[in-house]
């Protein structure tokens, strides 16, 4: 079961959103955003990157495998990369099994 949530910028992702997703039964989270330097909101993706690394370190300490939270930079014109990354994430999560 795959769900998508769309935000205008990865910089708007709060760590609480991701923690809530895991608490609600998510087996993995894939964050896709604009390439650094290409953010319409200037520094949004840099903010997301900092939060991502901090949150992932914390989740690892709680026993959540790092493959369960991933971040990838993909532009709107990289549809093949988009499909490939989502397919790979679904396979990886399927291979390690449910989170709970």
PDB file of C-alpha atoms in Angstrom, residues 10-13 41 43-52:
ATOM      1  CA  UNK A  10      10.363  19.773   0.855  1.00  0.00           C
ATOM      2  CA  UNK A  11      11.340  22.634   3.164  1.00  0.00           C
ATOM      3  CA  UNK A  12       7.783  22.525   4.514  1.00  0.00           C
ATOM      4  CA  UNK A  13       8.196  18.978   5.818  1.00  0.00           C
ATOM      5  CA  UNK A  41      11.567  28.805  -2.450  1.00  0.00           C
ATOM      6  CA  UNK A  43      16.557  27.366   0.481  1.00  0.00           C
ATOM      7  CA  UNK A  44      13.699  24.955   1.077  1.00  0.00           C
ATOM      8  CA  UNK A  45      15.526  21.850  -0.040  1.00  0.00           C
ATOM      9  CA  UNK A  46      18.611  22.745   2.024  1.00  0.00           C
ATOM     10  CA  UNK A  47      16.357  23.022   5.092  1.00  0.00           C
ATOM     11  CA  UNK A  48      14.816  19.657   4.224  1.00  0.00           C
ATOM     12  CA  UNK A  49      18.253  18.070   3.861  1.00  0.00           C
ATOM     13  CA  UNK A  50      19.346  19.248   7.314  1.00  0.00           C
ATOM     14  CA  UNK A  51      16.133  17.986   8.899  1.00  0.00           C
ATOM     15  CA  UNK A  52      16.372  14.708   7.019  1.00  0.00           C
TER      16      UNK A  52
END
